[in-house]
Amino acid sequence: MLIINCPYCGERDESEFHYGGEAGITRPGHPDKLSDKEWGNYLFMRKNTKGLFSELWFHSAGCRKWFIVDRDTVTNEIVSIKEISKKI
Amino acid sequence: MKKFSAFSILKEGLTGNKGWKPHWKSVEPKEEYEVIIIGGGGHGLATAYYLAKNHNITNVAVLERNWIGSGNTGRNTTIVRSNYLLNESSKLYEHSLKLWEGLSKDLNYNVMFSQRGVLNLAHSLQEIRDSKRRVFANKLNNIDAEWLDSNEVKKYCDILNISKSSRYPVLGATLQKRAGTARHDAVAWGFARAACNYGVDICENCEVTGFNIKNNKIESINTSKGSIKTKKIGVVVAGHGSVLAQMAGFRLPLETHTLQALVSEPIKPILDCVIMSNAVHVYVSQSDKGELVIGAGIDSINSYQQKGNFSVISGQMGSLVELFPVFSKLKMLRTWGGIVDISPDASPIIGKTPIEGIFFNGGWGTGGFKATPGSGWVFAHTIANNQPHELVEPFSLNRFYKGKLIDEHGAAAVAH
């Protein structure tokens, strides 16, 4: 069980949170202008990093805010936690 | 290779069991192979076996970074069935189930395939409708399937709690009688032995560290045991598909998660079928040793760690005890995890990759064991002929760019 330090609420048990997967995937501004390849890459292709991975978490049973966690997917060590700036 | 038979057991029994030989030889890789299979689990070994048996390609190496069967082949809950909803999936898994039915004889190795029947429980009106729809779909695809109401379920498995006062009462179930379990280690060993018998090299403790690609064609690979030349590579790994794809320079739509399982202390025979419930999310069968083998869903976070979160286990134990109050005093002996590669539509990805000569077979997620022989069969065909076997054409990586997903996760109402 991870202990996650919510930037708004402090340390809480993992069960209070929901996982949001890879961080930094931005929806393209003009999907109608994309090729099938670009659209497929945006929708489905993932880094799935082994090692330090930047991911989204949602404090669903707390402040209900999203934030970014950098976590090692091999050791589960959380290296840093930050708020989502306007542009990710 | 020494053929196993009743006579050989009798003979060895009378002569002190001194004549048994190792089932396969683990060797150092040669400088070059016609085909290299990365991953010495069930699917990889089956691929090597069928390359040799069906396509007469025996200059093959299977590279395993650990030991044979040390990954998910030896970590799964051994359920084999083919009652999938969609045509693409049901054809692929039924092809595999038919191979299972003759596998022990074909490999001359007892994989203990036991067609004890699999029940998929329904707990709500919608699940009844979805389950019946799946039964009808199965029948249209010539796959055996039956719908049982709750009393018939009770008759089939009398220790199951069908009380109406349950939080999620059992309202019925689908039954596939030809489905069941097999001994997972024996599957890996049997395929390894049979492949080795055809002259396939099995290289254990040999980890792939890089691909040498020129003009978008594979030329050789680097391993912990040196560089090996080849023109064809079959990547058959679970969990590490994305890592290898990254080495080769293409992308996959996979996410790696931990999937946990556990076994109870051994008890006398009490459960003679497989029970699966998607709604309360647990599945259970009893091994020949008497242990209950129990599994459920994946841990939610991306992880390359072969251990998971206790809360996932405690959730599935709650479901188990609700379905089987008789198990409430049972002690759990061991828990473990494996890392599985989940694709967006919960269907595998099989076929060519953007690199010429590199073929991929992965993304089986939580349900790959049942497909072991079928997966090897179609993947060997794909590698040998440089084009996908007709059963796996719909499962290409391209489907994610064409929007032709095989969305079995949402549609099947069965646990994977």
Coordinates of C-alpha atoms in Angstrom, one line a residue:
Chain A
M1 CA 0.0 0.0 0.0
L2 CA 1.4 3.4 -1.0
I3 CA 1.3 6.4 1.3
I4 CA 0.7 9.3 -1.0
N5 CA 1.5 12.9 0.0
C6 CA -1.4 14.8 -1.6
P7 CA -0.2 18.4 -2.3
Y8 CA -3.4 19.7 -0.9
C9 CA -4.2 17.4 2.0
G10 CA -0.9 15.8 3.1
E11 CA -0.1 12.1 3.6
R12 CA -3.0 9.7 3.0
D13 CA -3.4 6.0 2.3
E14 CA -3.5 4.9 -1.3
S15 CA -7.1 3.7 -0.9
E16 CA -8.3 7.3 -0.9
F17 CA -6.9 7.8 -4.4
H18 CA -7.7 6.8 -7.9
Y19 CA -5.0 6.1 -10.5
G20 CA -5.0 8.2 -13.7
G21 CA -2.2 6.6 -15.7
E22 CA 0.5 8.3 -17.7
A23 CA 0.8 12.1 -17.2
G24 CA 1.4 14.7 -19.9
I25 CA -0.9 13.3 -22.6
T26 CA -2.5 16.4 -24.1
R27 CA -5.6 16.1 -26.2
P28 CA -4.7 17.4 -29.7
G29 CA -6.3 20.8 -30.5
H30 CA -7.6 19.8 -33.9
P31 CA -8.4 16.1 -34.0
D32 CA -10.0 16.4 -37.4
K33 CA -6.6 17.5 -38.9
L34 CA -4.8 14.4 -37.5
S35 CA -3.9 11.3 -39.5
D36 CA -5.1 7.9 -38.2
K37 CA -1.6 7.2 -37.1
E38 CA -1.4 10.4 -35.0
W39 CA -4.9 9.9 -33.5
G40 CA -4.1 6.2 -32.7
N41 CA -0.8 7.3 -31.0
Y42 CA -2.6 9.9 -28.9
L43 CA -5.5 7.5 -27.9
F44 CA -3.7 4.2 -27.3
M45 CA 0.2 4.3 -27.4
R46 CA 1.8 4.5 -24.0
K47 CA 5.3 4.9 -22.6
N48 CA 4.7 2.2 -19.9
T49 CA 8.1 3.1 -18.5
K50 CA 10.1 0.6 -16.4
G51 CA 11.6 2.9 -13.9
L52 CA 10.9 6.5 -13.1
F53 CA 7.4 7.2 -14.4
S54 CA 5.3 10.4 -14.3
E55 CA 1.7 9.6 -13.6
L56 CA -1.6 11.2 -12.7
W57 CA -3.4 10.6 -9.4
F58 CA -6.9 11.8 -8.2
H59 CA -7.7 12.3 -4.6
S60 CA -11.2 10.9 -5.1
A61 CA -12.0 10.4 -1.4
G62 CA -10.4 13.7 -0.3
C63 CA -10.0 17.1 -2.0
R64 CA -11.0 15.6 -5.4
K65 CA -8.0 17.3 -7.1
W66 CA -5.7 15.8 -9.7
F67 CA -1.9 16.0 -9.3
I68 CA 1.3 14.4 -10.7
V69 CA 3.4 11.8 -9.0
D70 CA 6.8 10.7 -10.2
R71 CA 7.1 7.1 -9.1
D72 CA 9.6 4.3 -9.8
T73 CA 7.5 1.4 -11.3
V74 CA 10.1 -1.1 -10.2
T75 CA 10.6 -0.1 -6.6
N76 CA 7.3 1.8 -6.0
E77 CA 9.4 4.7 -4.5
I78 CA 7.7 8.0 -4.9
V79 CA 10.4 10.5 -6.0
S80 CA 8.3 13.7 -6.2
I81 CA 4.7 15.0 -6.2
K82 CA 3.6 18.2 -7.8
E83 CA 0.4 20.1 -8.6
I84 CA -0.7 20.2 -12.2
S85 CA 0.3 23.5 -13.8
K86 CA -2.0 24.9 -16.4
K87 CA 0.0 23.2 -19.2
I88 CA 1.4 19.7 -18.6
Chain B
M1 CA 14.5 -38.0 -26.0
K2 CA 13.1 -40.9 -24.0
K3 CA 9.5 -41.5 -24.7
F4 CA 7.3 -41.5 -21.6
S5 CA 4.9 -44.5 -21.4
A6 CA 3.4 -46.8 -18.8
F7 CA 6.1 -49.3 -19.8
S8 CA 8.9 -46.9 -19.2
I9 CA 7.6 -46.1 -15.7
L10 CA 7.3 -49.8 -14.9
K11 CA 10.8 -50.4 -16.2
E12 CA 12.4 -47.5 -14.3
G13 CA 10.5 -48.4 -11.2
L14 CA 12.0 -51.9 -11.3
T15 CA 15.5 -50.6 -12.0
G16 CA 15.8 -47.9 -9.4
N17 CA 14.7 -45.0 -11.5
K18 CA 18.3 -44.4 -12.7
G19 CA 17.5 -44.1 -16.4
W20 CA 15.6 -40.8 -16.3
K21 CA 17.3 -37.9 -18.2
P22 CA 16.7 -34.2 -18.0
H23 CA 13.7 -33.2 -20.0
W24 CA 15.5 -30.6 -22.1
K25 CA 19.1 -29.3 -22.4
S26 CA 19.8 -25.7 -21.6
V27 CA 22.5 -24.6 -24.0
E28 CA 24.7 -21.5 -24.8
P29 CA 23.4 -19.6 -27.8
K30 CA 25.1 -20.1 -31.2
E31 CA 26.3 -17.3 -33.4
E32 CA 23.3 -17.3 -35.7
Y33 CA 19.7 -18.7 -35.9
E34 CA 17.0 -18.7 -38.5
V35 CA 14.5 -17.6 -35.9
I36 CA 15.0 -16.3 -32.3
I37 CA 12.1 -16.4 -29.9
I38 CA 12.4 -14.0 -27.0
G39 CA 10.7 -15.3 -23.9
G40 CA 10.8 -18.9 -22.6
G41 CA 7.3 -19.0 -21.2
G42 CA 4.5 -21.3 -22.5
H43 CA 3.7 -19.1 -25.5
G44 CA 7.4 -18.8 -26.6
L45 CA 8.1 -22.5 -26.2
A46 CA 4.9 -23.4 -28.0
T47 CA 5.9 -21.1 -30.8
A48 CA 9.3 -22.8 -31.1
Y49 CA 7.6 -26.2 -31.0
Y50 CA 5.1 -25.5 -33.7
L51 CA 7.8 -23.7 -35.9
A52 CA 9.6 -27.1 -35.8
K53 CA 6.6 -29.4 -36.0
N54 CA 4.3 -27.6 -38.5
H55 CA 6.8 -25.6 -40.5
N56 CA 10.0 -27.7 -40.3
I57 CA 12.0 -24.7 -39.0
T58 CA 14.3 -26.1 -36.4
N59 CA 17.3 -23.7 -36.4
V60 CA 15.6 -21.8 -33.6
A61 CA 16.6 -20.5 -30.2
V62 CA 14.4 -19.6 -27.3
L63 CA 16.0 -17.0 -25.1
E64 CA 14.8 -16.8 -21.6
R65 CA 16.3 -14.2 -19.2
N66 CA 15.5 -16.3 -16.2
W67 CA 14.6 -20.0 -16.2
I68 CA 11.9 -21.8 -18.2
G69 CA 8.5 -21.0 -16.9
S70 CA 9.7 -18.6 -14.3
G71 CA 7.3 -15.8 -15.4
N72 CA 3.6 -15.8 -15.8
T73 CA 3.4 -19.4 -17.1
G74 CA 4.2 -20.6 -13.5
R75 CA 2.2 -17.8 -11.8
N76 CA -1.3 -18.0 -13.3
T77 CA -4.4 -19.7 -12.0
T78 CA -4.4 -22.3 -14.9
I79 CA -7.9 -21.8 -16.2
V80 CA -8.6 -22.9 -19.8
R81 CA -11.8 -21.9 -21.6
S82 CA -13.0 -20.6 -24.9
N83 CA -16.4 -19.0 -24.0
Y84 CA -15.7 -15.6 -25.4
L85 CA -18.4 -13.4 -26.9
L86 CA -16.8 -11.9 -30.0
N87 CA -16.2 -14.0 -33.1
E88 CA -12.5 -13.0 -33.4
S89 CA -11.7 -14.0 -29.8
S90 CA -13.9 -17.1 -29.6
K91 CA -12.3 -18.5 -32.8
L92 CA -8.8 -18.0 -31.5
Y93 CA -9.5 -19.4 -28.0
E94 CA -11.5 -22.3 -29.4
H95 CA -8.6 -23.2 -31.7
S96 CA -6.5 -23.3 -28.6
L97 CA -9.0 -25.3 -26.6
K98 CA -9.0 -28.0 -29.3
L99 CA -5.2 -28.2 -29.1
W100 CA -5.4 -28.5 -25.3
E101 CA -7.7 -31.6 -25.8
G102 CA -4.9 -33.5 -27.6
L103 CA -1.9 -31.8 -26.0
S104 CA -0.7 -34.4 -23.5
K105 CA -0.6 -37.0 -26.3
D106 CA 0.9 -34.7 -28.8
L107 CA 3.7 -33.6 -26.5
N108 CA 4.1 -37.1 -24.9
Y109 CA 3.9 -35.1 -21.6
N110 CA 1.0 -35.1 -19.1
V111 CA -0.1 -31.5 -18.8
M112 CA -3.0 -32.7 -16.6
F113 CA -5.6 -31.0 -18.7
S114 CA -8.8 -31.5 -16.7
Q115 CA -12.1 -30.6 -18.4
R116 CA -13.9 -30.1 -15.2
G117 CA -16.2 -27.3 -16.4
V118 CA -16.1 -23.6 -15.8
L119 CA -19.1 -21.7 -14.4
N120 CA -19.3 -17.9 -15.0
L121 CA -21.7 -16.6 -12.4
A122 CA -24.3 -13.9 -13.0
H123 CA -25.4 -11.7 -10.1
S124 CA -27.8 -9.2 -11.7
L125 CA -30.6 -9.0 -14.3
Q126 CA -28.2 -7.3 -16.8
E127 CA -25.6 -10.0 -16.2
I128 CA -28.2 -12.7 -16.9
R129 CA -29.0 -11.1 -20.2
D130 CA -25.3 -10.6 -21.1
S131 CA -24.5 -14.2 -20.1
K132 CA -27.3 -15.7 -22.1
R133 CA -26.2 -13.5 -25.1
R134 CA -22.7 -15.0 -24.7
V135 CA -24.2 -18.5 -24.6
F136 CA -26.1 -17.9 -27.8
A137 CA -23.0 -16.4 -29.4
N138 CA -20.9 -19.4 -28.3
K139 CA -23.4 -21.8 -29.8
L140 CA -23.4 -19.9 -33.1
N141 CA -19.6 -20.4 -33.1
N142 CA -20.0 -24.1 -32.3
I143 CA -18.6 -23.7 -28.8
D144 CA -20.3 -25.7 -26.1
A145 CA -22.2 -23.4 -23.7
E146 CA -25.1 -23.7 -21.4
W147 CA -27.2 -21.4 -19.2
L148 CA -28.0 -22.7 -15.7
D149 CA -30.4 -21.1 -13.4
S150 CA -29.5 -20.7 -9.7
N151 CA -30.9 -24.1 -8.7
E152 CA -29.1 -25.8 -11.5
V153 CA -25.9 -24.0 -10.5
K154 CA -26.4 -25.3 -6.9
K155 CA -26.8 -28.8 -8.3
Y156 CA -23.5 -28.5 -10.3
C157 CA -21.6 -27.0 -7.4
D158 CA -23.4 -27.7 -4.1
I159 CA -21.1 -25.8 -1.8
L160 CA -21.9 -22.5 -3.6
N161 CA -24.1 -20.1 -1.6
I162 CA -27.1 -19.2 -3.7
S163 CA -29.0 -17.5 -0.9
K164 CA -31.2 -14.6 -1.9
S165 CA -30.0 -12.6 1.1
S166 CA -26.4 -12.3 -0.3
R167 CA -25.3 -8.8 -1.2
Y168 CA -24.9 -10.0 -4.8
P169 CA -27.0 -13.2 -5.0
V170 CA -26.1 -15.9 -7.6
L171 CA -28.9 -15.7 -10.1
G172 CA -27.5 -18.2 -12.6
A173 CA -24.4 -19.0 -14.5
T174 CA -23.0 -20.0 -17.9
L175 CA -21.3 -23.4 -18.1
Q176 CA -18.7 -24.5 -20.5
K177 CA -18.2 -28.2 -19.8
R178 CA -15.1 -28.6 -22.0
A179 CA -13.3 -25.9 -20.1
G180 CA -11.2 -26.6 -17.1
T181 CA -7.6 -26.4 -15.8
A182 CA -4.2 -27.7 -16.7
R183 CA -0.9 -27.9 -14.8
H184 CA 1.0 -24.8 -15.8
D185 CA 4.5 -25.9 -15.1
A186 CA 4.0 -29.1 -17.0
V187 CA 2.9 -27.0 -20.0
A188 CA 6.2 -25.1 -20.1
W189 CA 8.2 -28.3 -19.4
G190 CA 6.3 -30.3 -22.0
F191 CA 6.7 -27.7 -24.8
A192 CA 10.4 -27.2 -23.8
R193 CA 11.1 -30.9 -24.0
A194 CA 9.2 -31.4 -27.2
A195 CA 10.9 -28.4 -28.9
C196 CA 14.3 -29.5 -27.7
N197 CA 13.6 -32.9 -29.2
Y198 CA 13.2 -31.2 -32.6
G199 CA 16.6 -29.5 -32.1
V200 CA 15.5 -26.1 -30.8
D201 CA 18.1 -24.5 -28.6
I202 CA 16.8 -23.4 -25.2
C203 CA 19.0 -20.7 -23.7
E204 CA 18.2 -19.9 -20.1
N205 CA 19.6 -16.9 -18.1
C206 CA 20.1 -15.1 -21.4
E207 CA 18.6 -11.6 -21.4
V208 CA 18.1 -9.5 -24.5
T209 CA 19.8 -6.1 -24.1
G210 CA 19.4 -4.5 -27.6
F211 CA 18.4 -4.9 -31.3
N212 CA 20.7 -4.1 -34.2
I213 CA 18.4 -2.8 -36.9
K214 CA 19.6 -1.6 -40.3
N215 CA 17.4 -0.1 -43.0
N216 CA 14.4 -1.0 -40.8
K217 CA 15.5 -4.7 -40.9
I218 CA 16.6 -6.8 -38.0
E219 CA 20.2 -8.0 -38.3
S220 CA 21.2 -9.2 -34.9
I221 CA 20.4 -8.9 -31.2
N222 CA 22.6 -8.3 -28.2
T223 CA 22.2 -10.5 -25.2
S224 CA 23.8 -11.0 -21.8
K225 CA 25.5 -14.0 -23.6
G226 CA 26.8 -12.0 -26.6
S227 CA 25.5 -11.0 -30.0
I228 CA 23.4 -13.3 -32.1
K229 CA 22.6 -12.9 -35.8
T230 CA 19.1 -13.5 -37.1
K231 CA 16.6 -12.3 -39.7
K232 CA 13.5 -13.2 -37.7
I233 CA 12.6 -12.5 -34.1
G234 CA 9.4 -13.4 -32.3
V235 CA 9.0 -11.3 -29.2
V236 CA 6.8 -13.4 -26.8
V237 CA 7.0 -11.7 -23.5
A238 CA 4.5 -10.8 -20.9
G239 CA 5.0 -7.6 -18.9
H240 CA 8.1 -6.4 -20.7
G241 CA 6.7 -6.0 -24.2
S242 CA 7.0 -2.2 -24.0
V243 CA 10.6 -2.4 -22.8
L244 CA 11.6 -4.5 -25.8
A245 CA 9.5 -2.4 -28.2
Q246 CA 11.3 0.7 -27.0
M247 CA 14.7 -1.0 -27.6
A248 CA 13.6 -1.8 -31.2
G249 CA 12.2 1.7 -31.7
F250 CA 8.4 1.3 -32.0
R251 CA 5.5 1.9 -29.6
L252 CA 2.9 -0.4 -28.1
P253 CA -0.5 0.4 -26.5
L254 CA 0.3 -1.6 -23.4
E255 CA 0.4 -1.0 -19.7
T256 CA 2.1 -3.3 -17.3
H257 CA 0.3 -4.2 -14.0
T258 CA 0.7 -6.6 -11.2
L259 CA -1.8 -9.5 -11.1
Q260 CA -1.9 -11.4 -7.9
A261 CA -3.0 -14.9 -7.0
L262 CA -3.0 -17.0 -3.9
V263 CA -3.5 -20.6 -2.7
S264 CA -5.0 -21.9 0.5
E265 CA -3.8 -24.7 2.6
P266 CA -4.5 -28.1 1.0
I267 CA -7.8 -29.7 1.9
K268 CA -9.7 -32.8 0.8
P269 CA -11.5 -32.7 -2.6
I270 CA -14.4 -30.3 -2.3
L271 CA -14.6 -28.2 -5.5
D272 CA -14.7 -30.2 -8.7
C273 CA -15.2 -27.3 -11.2
V274 CA -14.0 -23.8 -11.8
I275 CA -16.1 -20.9 -10.4
M276 CA -15.6 -17.4 -11.8
S277 CA -17.5 -14.3 -10.9
N278 CA -16.9 -11.1 -12.7
A279 CA -19.3 -9.0 -10.6
V280 CA -17.8 -9.8 -7.2
H281 CA -14.5 -10.5 -8.9
V282 CA -13.0 -13.7 -7.8
Y283 CA -12.2 -17.0 -9.5
V284 CA -11.4 -20.3 -7.8
S285 CA -10.6 -23.9 -8.5
Q286 CA -9.0 -26.7 -6.5
S287 CA -5.6 -28.1 -7.5
D288 CA -4.8 -31.8 -7.5
K289 CA -2.8 -31.1 -4.3
G290 CA -5.9 -29.9 -2.7
E291 CA -5.1 -26.2 -2.5
L292 CA -7.7 -23.7 -3.6
V293 CA -6.2 -21.6 -6.3
I294 CA -7.7 -18.1 -6.2
G295 CA -7.3 -15.1 -8.4
A296 CA -9.0 -11.8 -9.2
G297 CA -8.3 -8.5 -11.0
I298 CA -5.1 -6.5 -11.5
D299 CA -3.7 -3.9 -9.2
S300 CA -4.7 -0.5 -10.6
I301 CA -1.3 1.1 -10.9
N302 CA 1.4 0.6 -13.6
S303 CA 4.0 -1.7 -12.0
Y304 CA 6.9 -3.9 -12.9
Q305 CA 7.0 -5.4 -9.4
Q306 CA 6.0 -9.0 -9.0
K307 CA 4.1 -8.2 -5.8
G308 CA 0.9 -6.3 -5.2
N309 CA -1.3 -4.6 -2.8
F310 CA -2.9 -6.4 0.1
S311 CA -6.2 -4.5 -0.4
V312 CA -6.7 -6.4 -3.7
I313 CA -6.3 -9.7 -2.0
S314 CA -8.6 -8.8 0.9
G315 CA -11.3 -7.7 -1.6
Q316 CA -11.2 -11.0 -3.4
M317 CA -11.2 -13.0 -0.1
G318 CA -14.4 -11.1 0.9
S319 CA -16.0 -12.2 -2.4
L320 CA -14.8 -15.8 -2.0
V321 CA -16.3 -16.1 1.5
E322 CA -19.6 -14.6 0.3
L323 CA -19.8 -17.2 -2.5
F324 CA -18.4 -20.1 -0.3
P325 CA -19.2 -19.6 3.4
V326 CA -17.6 -23.1 3.9
F327 CA -14.2 -21.6 3.1
S328 CA -14.3 -18.9 5.8
K329 CA -12.0 -20.7 8.3
L330 CA -9.5 -21.7 5.6
K331 CA -6.0 -20.4 5.9
M332 CA -4.2 -18.9 2.9
L333 CA -0.7 -20.4 2.4
R334 CA 1.0 -18.2 -0.3
T335 CA 0.4 -15.1 -2.3
W336 CA 2.3 -13.9 -5.3
G337 CA 2.2 -11.6 -8.2
G338 CA 3.1 -11.6 -11.9
I339 CA 3.3 -8.7 -14.2
V340 CA 0.8 -8.6 -17.1
D341 CA 0.6 -6.4 -20.2
I342 CA -2.9 -4.9 -20.5
S343 CA -4.0 -3.7 -23.9
P344 CA -6.7 -1.1 -24.4
D345 CA -9.3 -3.6 -25.6
A346 CA -8.1 -6.5 -23.4
S347 CA -7.3 -8.5 -26.5
P348 CA -3.8 -9.7 -27.5
I349 CA -1.6 -8.1 -30.1
I350 CA -0.1 -10.6 -32.5
G351 CA 1.6 -10.1 -35.8
K352 CA 4.1 -7.9 -37.6
T353 CA 5.7 -4.8 -36.1
P354 CA 7.0 -1.7 -37.9
I355 CA 10.5 -3.4 -38.0
E356 CA 10.9 -5.9 -40.7
G357 CA 11.7 -9.3 -39.2
I358 CA 10.4 -8.5 -35.7
F359 CA 7.1 -10.2 -34.9
F360 CA 5.2 -9.5 -31.7
N361 CA 2.9 -11.7 -29.6
G362 CA 1.8 -10.1 -26.3
G363 CA -0.8 -8.1 -24.6
W364 CA -2.5 -11.2 -23.4
G365 CA -3.2 -9.3 -20.2
T366 CA -4.7 -11.5 -17.5
G367 CA -5.9 -14.4 -19.6
G368 CA -3.0 -15.7 -21.7
F369 CA -2.5 -19.2 -20.2
K370 CA -5.6 -20.7 -21.8
A371 CA -4.3 -19.6 -25.2
T372 CA -0.8 -21.1 -24.8
P373 CA -0.9 -23.9 -27.6
G374 CA -3.2 -21.8 -29.9
S375 CA -1.0 -18.7 -29.5
G376 CA 2.1 -20.7 -30.3
W377 CA 0.4 -22.4 -33.3
V378 CA -0.7 -19.1 -35.0
F379 CA 2.4 -17.2 -34.1
A380 CA 4.7 -19.9 -35.6
H381 CA 2.6 -19.7 -38.8
T382 CA 2.9 -15.9 -38.8
I383 CA 6.7 -16.0 -38.4
A384 CA 7.2 -18.9 -40.9
N385 CA 5.1 -17.3 -43.6
N386 CA 5.9 -13.7 -43.0
Q387 CA 2.2 -13.0 -42.8
P388 CA -0.4 -13.3 -40.1
H389 CA -2.4 -16.6 -39.7
E390 CA -6.0 -16.0 -40.6
L391 CA -7.1 -16.3 -36.9
V392 CA -4.8 -13.5 -35.8
E393 CA -5.3 -11.0 -38.7
P394 CA -7.8 -9.0 -36.6
F395 CA -5.3 -8.9 -33.7
S396 CA -2.7 -6.9 -35.5
L397 CA -1.1 -3.8 -33.9
N398 CA -2.7 -1.9 -36.8
R399 CA -6.2 -2.2 -35.3
F400 CA -5.4 0.7 -32.9
Y401 CA -4.9 2.9 -35.9
K402 CA -7.9 1.6 -37.8
G403 CA -10.3 1.8 -34.9
K404 CA -11.0 -1.9 -35.2
L405 CA -10.7 -2.8 -31.6
I406 CA -11.7 -6.3 -30.3
D407 CA -13.4 -5.0 -27.2
E408 CA -13.8 -8.2 -25.3
H409 CA -13.3 -6.4 -22.0
G410 CA -16.5 -4.5 -22.2
A411 CA -18.6 -7.0 -24.1
A412 CA -17.9 -10.4 -22.6
A413 CA -18.9 -10.0 -19.0
V414 CA -16.4 -12.6 -18.1
A415 CA -13.3 -12.1 -16.0
H416 CA -10.1 -12.4 -18.0

